[in-house]
Short mmCIF file of C-alpha atoms in Angstrom, two decimals:
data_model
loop_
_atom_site.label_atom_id
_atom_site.label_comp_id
_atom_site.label_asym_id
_atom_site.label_seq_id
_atom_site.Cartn_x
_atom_site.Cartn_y
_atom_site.Cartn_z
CA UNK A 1 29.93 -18.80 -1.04
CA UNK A 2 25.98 -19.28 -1.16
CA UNK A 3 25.75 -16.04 -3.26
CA UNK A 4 28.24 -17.17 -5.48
CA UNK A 5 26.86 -20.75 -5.61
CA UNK A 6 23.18 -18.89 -6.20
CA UNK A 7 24.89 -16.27 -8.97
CA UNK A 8 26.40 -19.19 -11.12
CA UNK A 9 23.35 -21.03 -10.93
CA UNK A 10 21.07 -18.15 -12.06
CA UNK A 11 23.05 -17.13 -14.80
CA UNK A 12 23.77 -20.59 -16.51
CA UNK A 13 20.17 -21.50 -16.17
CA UNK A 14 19.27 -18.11 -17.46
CA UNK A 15 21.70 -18.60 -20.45
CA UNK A 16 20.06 -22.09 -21.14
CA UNK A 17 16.62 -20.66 -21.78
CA UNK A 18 17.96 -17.51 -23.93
CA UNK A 19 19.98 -20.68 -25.99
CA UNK A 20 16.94 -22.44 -26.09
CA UNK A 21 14.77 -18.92 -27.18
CA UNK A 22 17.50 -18.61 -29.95
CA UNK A 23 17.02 -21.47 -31.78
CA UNK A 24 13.05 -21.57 -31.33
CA UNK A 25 13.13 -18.20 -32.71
CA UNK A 26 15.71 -18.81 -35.35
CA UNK A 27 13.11 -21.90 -36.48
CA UNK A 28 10.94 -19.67 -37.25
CA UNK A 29 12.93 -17.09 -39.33
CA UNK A 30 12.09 -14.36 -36.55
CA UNK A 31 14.34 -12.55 -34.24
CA UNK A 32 15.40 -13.46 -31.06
CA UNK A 33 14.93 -9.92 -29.76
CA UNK A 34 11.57 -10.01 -28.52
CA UNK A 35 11.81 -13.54 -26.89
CA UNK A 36 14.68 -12.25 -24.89
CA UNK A 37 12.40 -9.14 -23.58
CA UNK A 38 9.93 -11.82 -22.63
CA UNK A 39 12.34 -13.81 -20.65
CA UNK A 40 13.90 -10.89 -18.83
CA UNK A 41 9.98 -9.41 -18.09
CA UNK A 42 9.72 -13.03 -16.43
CA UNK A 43 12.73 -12.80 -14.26
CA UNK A 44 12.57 -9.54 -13.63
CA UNK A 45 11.08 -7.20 -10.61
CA UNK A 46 7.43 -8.05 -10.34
CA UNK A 47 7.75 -11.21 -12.46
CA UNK A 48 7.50 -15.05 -12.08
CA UNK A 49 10.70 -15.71 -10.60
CA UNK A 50 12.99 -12.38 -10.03
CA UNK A 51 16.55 -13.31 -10.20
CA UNK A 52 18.53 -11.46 -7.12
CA UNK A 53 21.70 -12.71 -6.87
CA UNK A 54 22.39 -12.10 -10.59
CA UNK A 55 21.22 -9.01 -11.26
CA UNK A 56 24.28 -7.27 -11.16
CA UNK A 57 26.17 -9.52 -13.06
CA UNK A 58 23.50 -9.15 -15.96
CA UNK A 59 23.95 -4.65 -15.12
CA UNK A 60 27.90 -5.52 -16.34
CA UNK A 61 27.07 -7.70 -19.08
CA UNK A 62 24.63 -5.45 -20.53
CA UNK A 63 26.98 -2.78 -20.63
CA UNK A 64 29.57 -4.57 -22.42
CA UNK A 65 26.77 -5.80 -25.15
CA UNK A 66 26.38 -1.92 -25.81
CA UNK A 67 29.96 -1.19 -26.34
CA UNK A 68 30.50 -4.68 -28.34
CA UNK A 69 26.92 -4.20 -30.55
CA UNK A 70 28.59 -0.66 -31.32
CA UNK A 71 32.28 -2.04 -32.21
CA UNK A 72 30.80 -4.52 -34.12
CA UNK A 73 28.50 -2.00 -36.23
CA UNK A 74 31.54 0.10 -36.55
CA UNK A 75 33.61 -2.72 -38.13
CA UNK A 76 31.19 -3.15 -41.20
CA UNK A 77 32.22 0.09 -42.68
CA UNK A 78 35.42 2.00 -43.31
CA UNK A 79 35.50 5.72 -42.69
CA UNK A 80 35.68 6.62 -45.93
CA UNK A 81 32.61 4.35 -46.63
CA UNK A 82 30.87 6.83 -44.00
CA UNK A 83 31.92 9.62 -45.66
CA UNK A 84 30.91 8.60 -49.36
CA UNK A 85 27.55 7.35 -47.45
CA UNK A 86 26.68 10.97 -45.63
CA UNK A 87 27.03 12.53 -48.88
CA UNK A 88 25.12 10.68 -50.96
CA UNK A 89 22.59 9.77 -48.44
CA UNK A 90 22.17 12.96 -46.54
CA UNK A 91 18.96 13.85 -47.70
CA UNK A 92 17.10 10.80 -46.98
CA UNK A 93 18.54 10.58 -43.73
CA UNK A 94 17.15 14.13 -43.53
CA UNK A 95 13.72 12.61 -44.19
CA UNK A 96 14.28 9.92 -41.86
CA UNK A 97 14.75 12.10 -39.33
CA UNK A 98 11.69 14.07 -39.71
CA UNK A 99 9.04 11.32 -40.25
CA UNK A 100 10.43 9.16 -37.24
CA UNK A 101 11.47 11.38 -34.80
CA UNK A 102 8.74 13.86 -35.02
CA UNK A 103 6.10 11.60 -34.58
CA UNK A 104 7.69 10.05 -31.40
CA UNK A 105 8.55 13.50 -29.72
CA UNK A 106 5.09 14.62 -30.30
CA UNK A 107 3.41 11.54 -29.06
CA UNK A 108 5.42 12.45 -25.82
CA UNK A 109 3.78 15.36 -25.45
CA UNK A 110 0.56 14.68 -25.96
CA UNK A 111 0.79 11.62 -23.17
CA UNK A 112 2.14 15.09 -21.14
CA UNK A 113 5.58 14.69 -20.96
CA UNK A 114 8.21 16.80 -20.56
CA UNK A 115 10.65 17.78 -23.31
CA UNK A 116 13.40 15.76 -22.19
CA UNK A 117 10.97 12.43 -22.25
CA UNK A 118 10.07 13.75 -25.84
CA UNK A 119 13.65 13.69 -26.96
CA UNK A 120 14.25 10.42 -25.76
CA UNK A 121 11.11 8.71 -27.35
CA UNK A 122 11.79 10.76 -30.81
CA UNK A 123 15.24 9.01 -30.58
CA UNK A 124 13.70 5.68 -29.82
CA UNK A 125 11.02 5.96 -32.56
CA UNK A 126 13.81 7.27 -35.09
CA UNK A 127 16.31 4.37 -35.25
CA UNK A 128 15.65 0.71 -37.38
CA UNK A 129 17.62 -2.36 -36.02
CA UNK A 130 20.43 -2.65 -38.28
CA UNK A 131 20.84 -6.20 -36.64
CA UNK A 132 17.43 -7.36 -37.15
CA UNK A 133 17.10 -5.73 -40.96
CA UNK A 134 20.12 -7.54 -41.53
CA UNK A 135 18.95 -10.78 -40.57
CA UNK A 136 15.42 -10.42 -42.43
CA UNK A 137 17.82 -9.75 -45.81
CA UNK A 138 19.71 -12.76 -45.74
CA UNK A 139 16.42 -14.72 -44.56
CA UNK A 140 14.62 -13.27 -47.61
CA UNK A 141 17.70 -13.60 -50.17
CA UNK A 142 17.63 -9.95 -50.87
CA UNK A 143 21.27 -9.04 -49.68
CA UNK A 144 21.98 -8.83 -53.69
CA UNK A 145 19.15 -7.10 -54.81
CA UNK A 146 19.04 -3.36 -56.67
CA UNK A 147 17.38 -1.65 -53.30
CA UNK A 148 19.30 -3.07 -50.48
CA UNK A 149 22.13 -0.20 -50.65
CA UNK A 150 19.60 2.17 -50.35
CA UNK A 151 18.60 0.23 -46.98
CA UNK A 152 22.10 0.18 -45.49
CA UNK A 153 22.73 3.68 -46.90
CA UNK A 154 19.76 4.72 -44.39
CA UNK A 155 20.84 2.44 -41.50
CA UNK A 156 24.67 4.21 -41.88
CA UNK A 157 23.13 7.72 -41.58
CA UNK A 158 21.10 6.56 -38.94
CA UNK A 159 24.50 4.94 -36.87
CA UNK A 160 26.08 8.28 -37.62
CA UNK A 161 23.46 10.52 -36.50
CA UNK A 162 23.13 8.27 -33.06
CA UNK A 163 27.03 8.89 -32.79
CA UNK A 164 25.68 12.61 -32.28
CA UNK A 165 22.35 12.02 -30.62
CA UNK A 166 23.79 9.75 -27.77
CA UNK A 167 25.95 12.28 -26.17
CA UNK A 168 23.37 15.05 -26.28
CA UNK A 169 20.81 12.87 -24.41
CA UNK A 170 23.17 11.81 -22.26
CA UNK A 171 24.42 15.05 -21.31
CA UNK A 172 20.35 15.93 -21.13
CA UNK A 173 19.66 12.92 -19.02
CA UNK A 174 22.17 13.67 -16.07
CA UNK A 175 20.64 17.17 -15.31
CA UNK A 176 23.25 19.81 -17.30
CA UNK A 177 20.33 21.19 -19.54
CA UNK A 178 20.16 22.32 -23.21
CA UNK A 179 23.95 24.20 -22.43
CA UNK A 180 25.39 20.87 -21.58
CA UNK A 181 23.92 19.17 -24.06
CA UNK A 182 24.84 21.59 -26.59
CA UNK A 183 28.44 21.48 -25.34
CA UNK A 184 28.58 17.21 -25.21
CA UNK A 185 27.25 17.52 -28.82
CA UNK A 186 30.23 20.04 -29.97
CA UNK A 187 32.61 17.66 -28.15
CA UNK A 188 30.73 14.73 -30.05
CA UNK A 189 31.19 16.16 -33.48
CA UNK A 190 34.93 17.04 -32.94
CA UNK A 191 35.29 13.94 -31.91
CA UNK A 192 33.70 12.13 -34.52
CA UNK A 193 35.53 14.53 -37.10
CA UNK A 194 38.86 13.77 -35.10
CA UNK A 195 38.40 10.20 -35.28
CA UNK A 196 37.15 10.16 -39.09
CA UNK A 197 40.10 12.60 -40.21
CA UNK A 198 42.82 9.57 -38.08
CA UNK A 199 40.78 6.59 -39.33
CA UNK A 200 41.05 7.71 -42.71
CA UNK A 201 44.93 8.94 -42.49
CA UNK A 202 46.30 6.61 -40.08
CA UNK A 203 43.71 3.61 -39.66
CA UNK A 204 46.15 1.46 -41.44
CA UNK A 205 48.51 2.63 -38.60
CA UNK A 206 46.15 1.11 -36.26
CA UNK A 207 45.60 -1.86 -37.62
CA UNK A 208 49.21 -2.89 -38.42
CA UNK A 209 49.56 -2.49 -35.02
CA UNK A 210 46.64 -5.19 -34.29
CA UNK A 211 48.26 -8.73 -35.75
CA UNK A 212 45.72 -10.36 -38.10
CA UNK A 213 47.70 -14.15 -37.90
CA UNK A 214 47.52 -13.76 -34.00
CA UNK A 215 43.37 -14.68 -33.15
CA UNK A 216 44.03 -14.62 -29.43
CA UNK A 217 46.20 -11.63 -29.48
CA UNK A 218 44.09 -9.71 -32.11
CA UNK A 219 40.79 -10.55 -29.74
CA UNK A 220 42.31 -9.51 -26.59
CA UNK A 221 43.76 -6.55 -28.49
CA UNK A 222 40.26 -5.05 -30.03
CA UNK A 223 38.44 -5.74 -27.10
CA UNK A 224 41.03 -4.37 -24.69
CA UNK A 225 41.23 -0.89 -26.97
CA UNK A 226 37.25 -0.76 -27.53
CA UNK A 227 36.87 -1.18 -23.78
CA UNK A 228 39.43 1.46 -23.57
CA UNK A 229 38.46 3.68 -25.13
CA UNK A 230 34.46 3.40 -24.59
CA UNK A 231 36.00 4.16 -21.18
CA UNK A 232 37.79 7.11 -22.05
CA UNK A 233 34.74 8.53 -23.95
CA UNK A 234 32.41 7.93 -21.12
CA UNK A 235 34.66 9.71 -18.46
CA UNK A 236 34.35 12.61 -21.29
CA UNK A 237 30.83 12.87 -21.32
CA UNK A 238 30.88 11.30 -25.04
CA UNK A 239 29.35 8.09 -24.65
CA UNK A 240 30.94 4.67 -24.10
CA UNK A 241 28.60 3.49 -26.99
CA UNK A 242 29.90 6.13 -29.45
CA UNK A 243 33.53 5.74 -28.47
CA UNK A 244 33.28 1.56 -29.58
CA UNK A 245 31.19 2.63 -32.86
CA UNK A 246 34.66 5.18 -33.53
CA UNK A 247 37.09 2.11 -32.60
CA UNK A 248 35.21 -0.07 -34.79
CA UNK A 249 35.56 2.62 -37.95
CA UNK A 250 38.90 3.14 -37.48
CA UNK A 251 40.12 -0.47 -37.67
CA UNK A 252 39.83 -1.92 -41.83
CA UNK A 253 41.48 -4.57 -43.64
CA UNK A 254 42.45 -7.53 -42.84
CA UNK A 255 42.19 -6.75 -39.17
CA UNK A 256 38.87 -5.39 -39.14
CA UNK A 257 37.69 -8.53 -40.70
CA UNK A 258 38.92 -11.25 -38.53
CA UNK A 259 38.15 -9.14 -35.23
CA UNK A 260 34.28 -9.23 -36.62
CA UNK A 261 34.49 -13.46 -37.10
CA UNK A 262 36.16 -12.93 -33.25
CA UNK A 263 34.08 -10.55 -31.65
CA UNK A 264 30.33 -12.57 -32.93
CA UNK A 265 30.09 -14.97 -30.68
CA UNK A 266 30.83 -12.39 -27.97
CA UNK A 267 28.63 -10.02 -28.90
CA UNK A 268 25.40 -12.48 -29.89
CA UNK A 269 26.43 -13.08 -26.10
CA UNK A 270 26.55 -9.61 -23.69
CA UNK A 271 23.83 -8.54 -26.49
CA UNK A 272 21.27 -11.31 -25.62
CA UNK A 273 22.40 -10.13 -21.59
CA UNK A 274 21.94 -6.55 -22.93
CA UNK A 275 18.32 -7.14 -23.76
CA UNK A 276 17.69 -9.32 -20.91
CA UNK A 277 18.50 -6.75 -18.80
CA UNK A 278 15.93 -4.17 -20.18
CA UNK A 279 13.53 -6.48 -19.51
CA UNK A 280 15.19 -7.41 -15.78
CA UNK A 281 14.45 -3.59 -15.01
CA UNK A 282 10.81 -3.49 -16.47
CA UNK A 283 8.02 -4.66 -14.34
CA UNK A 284 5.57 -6.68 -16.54
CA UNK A 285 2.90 -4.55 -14.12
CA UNK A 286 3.80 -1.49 -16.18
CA UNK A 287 3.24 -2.59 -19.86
CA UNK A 288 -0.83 -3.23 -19.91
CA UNK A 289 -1.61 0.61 -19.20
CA UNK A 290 0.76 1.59 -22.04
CA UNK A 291 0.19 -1.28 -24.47
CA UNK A 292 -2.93 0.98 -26.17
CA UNK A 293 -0.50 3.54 -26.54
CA UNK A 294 2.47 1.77 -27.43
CA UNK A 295 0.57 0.04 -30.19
CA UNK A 296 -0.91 3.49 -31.63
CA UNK A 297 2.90 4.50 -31.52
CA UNK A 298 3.98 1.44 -33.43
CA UNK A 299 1.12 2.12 -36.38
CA UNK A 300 2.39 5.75 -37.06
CA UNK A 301 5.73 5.15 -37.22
CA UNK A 302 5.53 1.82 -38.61
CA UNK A 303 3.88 3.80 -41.41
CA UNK A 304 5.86 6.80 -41.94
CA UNK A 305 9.36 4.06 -41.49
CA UNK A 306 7.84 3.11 -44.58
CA UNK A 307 7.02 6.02 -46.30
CA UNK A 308 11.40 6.15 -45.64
CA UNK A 309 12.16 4.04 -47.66
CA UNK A 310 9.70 4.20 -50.11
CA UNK A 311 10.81 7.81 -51.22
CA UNK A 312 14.56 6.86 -50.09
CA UNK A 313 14.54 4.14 -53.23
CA UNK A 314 12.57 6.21 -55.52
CA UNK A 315 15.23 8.94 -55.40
CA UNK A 316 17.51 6.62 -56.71
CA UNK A 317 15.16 5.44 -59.61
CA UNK A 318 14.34 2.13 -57.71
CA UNK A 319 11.30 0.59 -59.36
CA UNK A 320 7.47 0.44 -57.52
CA UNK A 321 8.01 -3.39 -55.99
CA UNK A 322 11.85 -2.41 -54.76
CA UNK A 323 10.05 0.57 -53.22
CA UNK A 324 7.98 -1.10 -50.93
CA UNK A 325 10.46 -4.08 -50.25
CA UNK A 326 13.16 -0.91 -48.97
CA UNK A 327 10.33 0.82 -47.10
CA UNK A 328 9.13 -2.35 -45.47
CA UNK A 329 12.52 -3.91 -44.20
CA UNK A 330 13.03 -0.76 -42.43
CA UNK A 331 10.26 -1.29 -40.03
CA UNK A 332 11.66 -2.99 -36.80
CA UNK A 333 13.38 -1.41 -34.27
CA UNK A 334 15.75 -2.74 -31.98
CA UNK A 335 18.97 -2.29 -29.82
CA UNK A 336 19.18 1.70 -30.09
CA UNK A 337 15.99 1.95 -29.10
CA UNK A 338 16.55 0.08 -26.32
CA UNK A 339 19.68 1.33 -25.86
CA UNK A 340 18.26 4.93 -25.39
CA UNK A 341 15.32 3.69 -23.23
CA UNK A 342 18.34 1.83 -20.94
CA UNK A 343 19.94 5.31 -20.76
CA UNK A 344 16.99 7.08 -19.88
CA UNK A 345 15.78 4.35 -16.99
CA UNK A 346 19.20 4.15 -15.42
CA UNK A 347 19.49 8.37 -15.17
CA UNK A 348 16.16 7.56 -13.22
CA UNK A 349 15.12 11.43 -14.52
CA UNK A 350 12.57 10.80 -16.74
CA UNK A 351 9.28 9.22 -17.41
CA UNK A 352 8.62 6.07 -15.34
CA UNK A 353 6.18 4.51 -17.97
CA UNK A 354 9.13 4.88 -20.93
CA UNK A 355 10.82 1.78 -20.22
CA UNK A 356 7.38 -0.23 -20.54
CA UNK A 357 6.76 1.93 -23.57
CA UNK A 358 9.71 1.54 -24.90
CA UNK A 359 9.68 -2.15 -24.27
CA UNK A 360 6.48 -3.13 -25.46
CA UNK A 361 6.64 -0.44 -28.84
CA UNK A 362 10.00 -2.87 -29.63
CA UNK A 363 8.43 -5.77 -29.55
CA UNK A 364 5.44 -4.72 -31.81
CA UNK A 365 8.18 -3.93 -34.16
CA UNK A 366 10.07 -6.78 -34.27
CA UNK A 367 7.78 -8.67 -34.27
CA UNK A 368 5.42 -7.75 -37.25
CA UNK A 369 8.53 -6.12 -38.77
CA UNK A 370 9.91 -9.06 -40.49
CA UNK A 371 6.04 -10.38 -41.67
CA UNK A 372 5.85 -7.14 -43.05
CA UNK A 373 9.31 -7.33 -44.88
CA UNK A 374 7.40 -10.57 -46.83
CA UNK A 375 4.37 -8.79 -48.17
CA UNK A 376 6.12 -7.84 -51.43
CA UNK A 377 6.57 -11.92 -52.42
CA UNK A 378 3.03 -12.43 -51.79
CA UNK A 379 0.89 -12.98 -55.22
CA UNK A 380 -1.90 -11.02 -53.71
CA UNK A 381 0.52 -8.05 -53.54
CA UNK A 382 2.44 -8.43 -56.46
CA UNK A 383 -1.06 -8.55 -57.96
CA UNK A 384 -2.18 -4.89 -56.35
CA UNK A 385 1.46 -3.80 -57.37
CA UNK A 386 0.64 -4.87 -61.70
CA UNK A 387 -2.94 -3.07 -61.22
CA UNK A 388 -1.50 0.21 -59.28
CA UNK A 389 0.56 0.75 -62.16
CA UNK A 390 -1.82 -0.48 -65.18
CA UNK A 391 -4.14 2.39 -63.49
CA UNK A 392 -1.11 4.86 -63.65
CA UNK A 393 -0.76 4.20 -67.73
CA UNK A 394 -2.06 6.53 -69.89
CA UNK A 395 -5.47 4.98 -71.55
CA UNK A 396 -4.06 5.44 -75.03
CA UNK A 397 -1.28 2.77 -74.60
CA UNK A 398 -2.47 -0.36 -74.30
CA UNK A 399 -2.04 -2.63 -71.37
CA UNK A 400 -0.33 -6.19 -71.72
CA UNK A 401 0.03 -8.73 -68.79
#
């Protein structure tokens, strides 16, 4: 009864301060992500106050706020939305790839890691925060504007090439090699095909079976199947992440939009535990030896995130100031990163400094991420902007302001 008394006093009082980080953050027009690191680095094992008792409670929750942040993502789009995305988008997901996995990977090396810490951090370094890009685009009024497809076309191709990546470091991670991780990624992309090829068919199948006029059936409904079927996926070797992204395509309609107004205020929830929990497992001990390195990380890839977009929008005949905006929003990284970085620390094979690495490289990003996202609206830079391209005229044609 003490433990339980202890457990429900940790975890309210916990859930008061990440209320109470939400809003000051919110205030502020920044994420919450990084303020919810902090607090779970202060609660954690070698910080101010490490909360016992609760710490398994906050293990659970953070494994639900995967599966729900993966639903949820899965209920923006339809799966023939993916396809039309992949196909149009492939080739700047391509370059995505390359400039932000690369650099990570090699980075890993150099520190002298092994491969499989390389693969992890290239995956880390790879993937923007759809959540927190989202949130800087409504902040910044730019949800309407010519080069924010482009943006979510990237952020698809990146959700679809983590519904490939997770089960081949995950198969990595718990010891079966390149063989087994070759074989969890053929079962990944049958299973992604499989789900695409039903979604498409019978999704509407699906969701007739879901009641849209029922909230409290349609709630208990999604999250029963999601859970379900994340399940199911894990005990495959698949990924309980990737098996809630596929639950979350195959729903549309009606259904798929009232289970996203239900399912918000659960996932804001087991996702603040999520991140909490990263930070419960990272010892604040750990993050001053890598915070040199983590930085240097966060400049490259910072950079070559924006070099992304930059040649993403230009593909697509997006002018020089929609350029940078598209490169720029795609800075921050966020819950796949830590969501690989959770995978790696609880296989307990890899790198012991990647958690702190991981940690502190995600908070550089959010954090300077959205200031970054502003630098197009400043005068100064709309200023450099009119002279870069005045010097780009030909001197015959004369320049007008």
């Amino acid at each position: 009864m003490h433990d339980f008394t202890t457990l429900l006093i940790e975890v309210g009082a916990l859930l008061l301060l990440l209320g109470l980080l939400s809003r000051l953050s919110r205030r502020f027009g920044l994420s919450p992500i990084p303020l919810y690191l902090l607090a779970g680095l202060a609660f954690g094992h070698g910080g101010l106050l490490p909360l016992d008792a609760s710490e398994e409670f906050f293990a659970v929750g953070a494994e639900i706020g995967v599966i729900l942040l993966l639903v949820m993502l899965g209920l923006e789009y339809s799966a023939n939305e993916l396809v039309g995305n992949l196909r149009s988008a492939a080739p700047a997901g391509l370059i995505d790839g390359v400039l932000n996995a690369l650099p990570g990977a090699g980075f890993a090396l150099l520190l002298g890691w092994d491969w499989v810490a390389a693969l992890v951090l290239g995956g880390i370094t790879w993937v923007s925060s759809s959540g927190v890009i989202a949130k800087v685009l409504a902040d910044l009024g730019r949800v309407g504007n010519r080069e924010t497809p482009v943006i979510l076309s990237v952020l698809v191709i990146e959700d679809l090439a983590m519904a490939l990546y997770l089960p081949l470091v995950t198969a990595v991670l718990a010891g079966t090699g390149l063989l087994g991780g070759g074989i969890a990624l053929t079962v990944a992309v049958g299973t992604v095909l499989l789900v695409l090829v039903l979604a498409i068919r019978y999704g509407h199948l699906i969701s007739a079976a879901l009641s849209a006029k029922d909230p409290e059936a349609l709630l208990l409904g999604v999250l029963g199947l999601t859970l379900l079927i994340a399940g199911i996926a894990a005990s495959l070797q698949v990924s309980a992440a990737v098996g809630a992204f596929l639950v979350g395509i195959a729903l549309s309609g009606p259904v798929a939009h009232h289970a996203t107004e239900l399912l918000s205020p659960l996932r804001d929830l087991f996702a603040a535990v999520f991140f909490v929990f990263f930070g419960l497992t990272t010892s604040p001990q750990d993050i001053p030896p890598v915070l040199l390195p983590a930085l240097a990380l966060a400049v490259v890839t910072m950079a070559t995130k924006t070099l992304t977009g930059y040649l993403a929008a230009r593909r697509v005949g997006i002018a020089e100031p929609g350029r940078w905006r598209t490169g720029l929003a795609l800075v921050p990284r966020g819950e796949f990163s830590i969501v690989i970085a959770g995978l790696a620390v609880a296989a307990g094979s890899v790198e012991p400094r990647l958690a702190a690495l991981a940690a502190t490289y995600v908070l550089i990003t959010v954090v300077t991420g959205p200031i970054l996202a502003r630098l197009p609206d400043f005068p100064w830079f709309k200023r450099w902007l009119r002279n870069r391209a005045a010097a780009q005229r030909p001197a015959s044609i004369p320049i007008h302001d």
